Coordinates of N, CA and C in Angstrom, one line a residue:
X1 N 0.8 -1.1 0.0 CA 0.0 0.1 0.0 C 0.8 1.2 0.0
X2 N 1.9 1.3 0.8 CA 2.7 2.6 1.0 C 3.5 2.6 -0.4
X3 N 4.1 1.5 -0.9 CA 4.8 1.7 -2.2 C 3.8 2.1 -3.3
X4 N 2.5 1.7 -3.2 CA 1.7 2.4 -4.2 C 1.4 3.8 -4.2
X5 N 1.4 4.2 -3.0 CA 1.2 5.8 -2.7 C 2.5 6.5 -3.1
X6 N 3.8 6.0 -2.9 CA 4.8 6.6 -3.3 C 4.8 6.7 -4.7
X7 N 4.6 5.6 -5.5 CA 4.7 5.5 -6.9 C 3.7 6.5 -7.6
X8 N 2.5 6.6 -7.0 CA 1.4 7.6 -7.4 C 2.0 9.0 -7.4
X9 N 2.6 9.5 -6.2 CA 3.2 10.7 -6.1 C 4.1 11.0 -7.1
X10 N 5.1 10.0 -7.4 CA 6.1 10.2 -8.5 C 5.3 10.4 -9.8
X11 N 4.4 9.6 -10.2 CA 3.7 9.5 -11.4 C 3.0 10.9 -11.6
X12 N 2.5 11.6 -10.6 CA 1.6 12.8 -10.6 C 2.6 13.8 -10.7
X13 N 3.7 13.8 -9.9 CA 4.5 15.0 -9.7 C 5.9 15.0 -10.3
X14 N 6.2 13.8 -11.0 CA 7.6 13.6 -11.6 C 8.6 13.6 -10.4
X15 N 9.8 14.0 -10.8 CA 10.9 14.1 -9.9 C 10.6 14.9 -8.6
X16 N 9.8 15.9 -8.8 CA 9.4 16.7 -7.6 C 8.7 15.9 -6.6
X17 N 8.2 14.7 -7.0 CA 7.3 14.0 -6.0 C 8.2 12.9 -5.3
X18 N 9.4 13.0 -5.6 CA 10.4 11.9 -4.8 C 10.4 12.5 -3.3
X19 N 10.6 11.5 -2.5 CA 10.4 11.9 -1.0 C 10.9 10.8 -0.2
X20 N 11.0 11.1 1.1 CA 11.4 10.2 2.2 C 10.0 9.8 2.8
X21 N 10.0 8.7 3.5 CA 8.8 8.2 4.2 C 9.1 7.2 5.4
X22 N 8.1 7.1 6.1 CA 8.2 6.1 7.1 C 7.1 5.5 7.4
X23 N 6.9 4.4 8.0 CA 5.7 3.6 8.4 C 5.6 3.3 9.7
X24 N 4.6 3.5 10.4 CA 4.4 3.1 11.9 C 3.1 2.2 12.0
X25 N 3.3 1.1 12.6 CA 2.3 0.2 12.9 C 1.3 0.6 13.9
X26 N 0.1 0.3 13.7 CA -0.9 0.8 14.7 C -2.0 -0.5 14.9
X27 N -2.3 -0.8 16.1 CA -3.2 -1.9 16.3 C -4.6 -1.8 15.6
X28 N -5.0 -0.6 15.5 CA -6.3 -0.3 14.9 C -6.5 1.0 14.6
X29 N -7.2 1.3 13.5 CA -7.5 2.7 13.0 C -9.0 2.8 12.9
X30 N -9.5 4.1 13.1 CA -10.9 4.2 13.0 C -11.5 3.8 11.7
X31 N -12.8 3.2 11.8 CA -13.6 3.0 10.6 C -13.0 1.7 9.9
X32 N -12.1 1.0 10.4 CA -11.6 -0.2 9.8 C -10.7 0.1 8.5
X33 N -10.1 1.3 8.6 CA -9.2 1.6 7.5 C -7.9 0.7 7.7
X34 N -7.3 0.3 6.5 CA -6.1 -0.4 6.7 C -4.8 0.3 6.7
X35 N -4.8 1.6 6.3 CA -3.5 2.4 6.4 C -3.9 3.8 6.5
X36 N -3.0 4.7 7.2 CA -3.3 6.2 7.2 C -2.1 6.7 6.5
X37 N -2.3 7.6 5.6 CA -1.2 8.3 4.9 C -1.2 9.6 5.1
X38 N -0.2 10.3 5.6 CA -0.1 11.7 5.9 C 1.1 12.3 5.0
X39 N 0.7 13.6 4.7 CA 1.8 14.2 3.7 C 1.8 15.7 4.1
X40 N 3.1 16.2 4.0 CA 3.3 17.8 4.1 C 3.8 18.3 2.6
X41 N 3.2 19.0 2.1 CA 3.6 19.5 0.7 C 3.8 20.8 0.6
X42 N 4.8 21.4 0.0 CA 5.1 22.8 -0.3 C 4.8 22.9 -1.9
X43 N 4.0 24.0 -2.1 CA 3.7 24.1 -3.5 C 4.2 25.4 -3.9
X44 N 5.0 25.3 -5.0 CA 5.7 26.5 -5.5 C 5.1 26.7 -6.8
X45 N 4.8 28.1 -7.1 CA 4.2 28.6 -8.4 C 5.5 29.1 -9.1
X46 N 5.5 28.8 -10.5 CA 6.6 29.3 -11.3 C 6.2 30.4 -12.1

């Protein structure tokens, strides 16, 4: 799941989508979701 999210960011944003990441295990998440993905983005206008 996390690899897919990383691949998606690179597909959409090109080289600007390359990033670092980490995964943290959780015993349970609300509403039965399998994974939570957070991101912090800086948007630069050209």
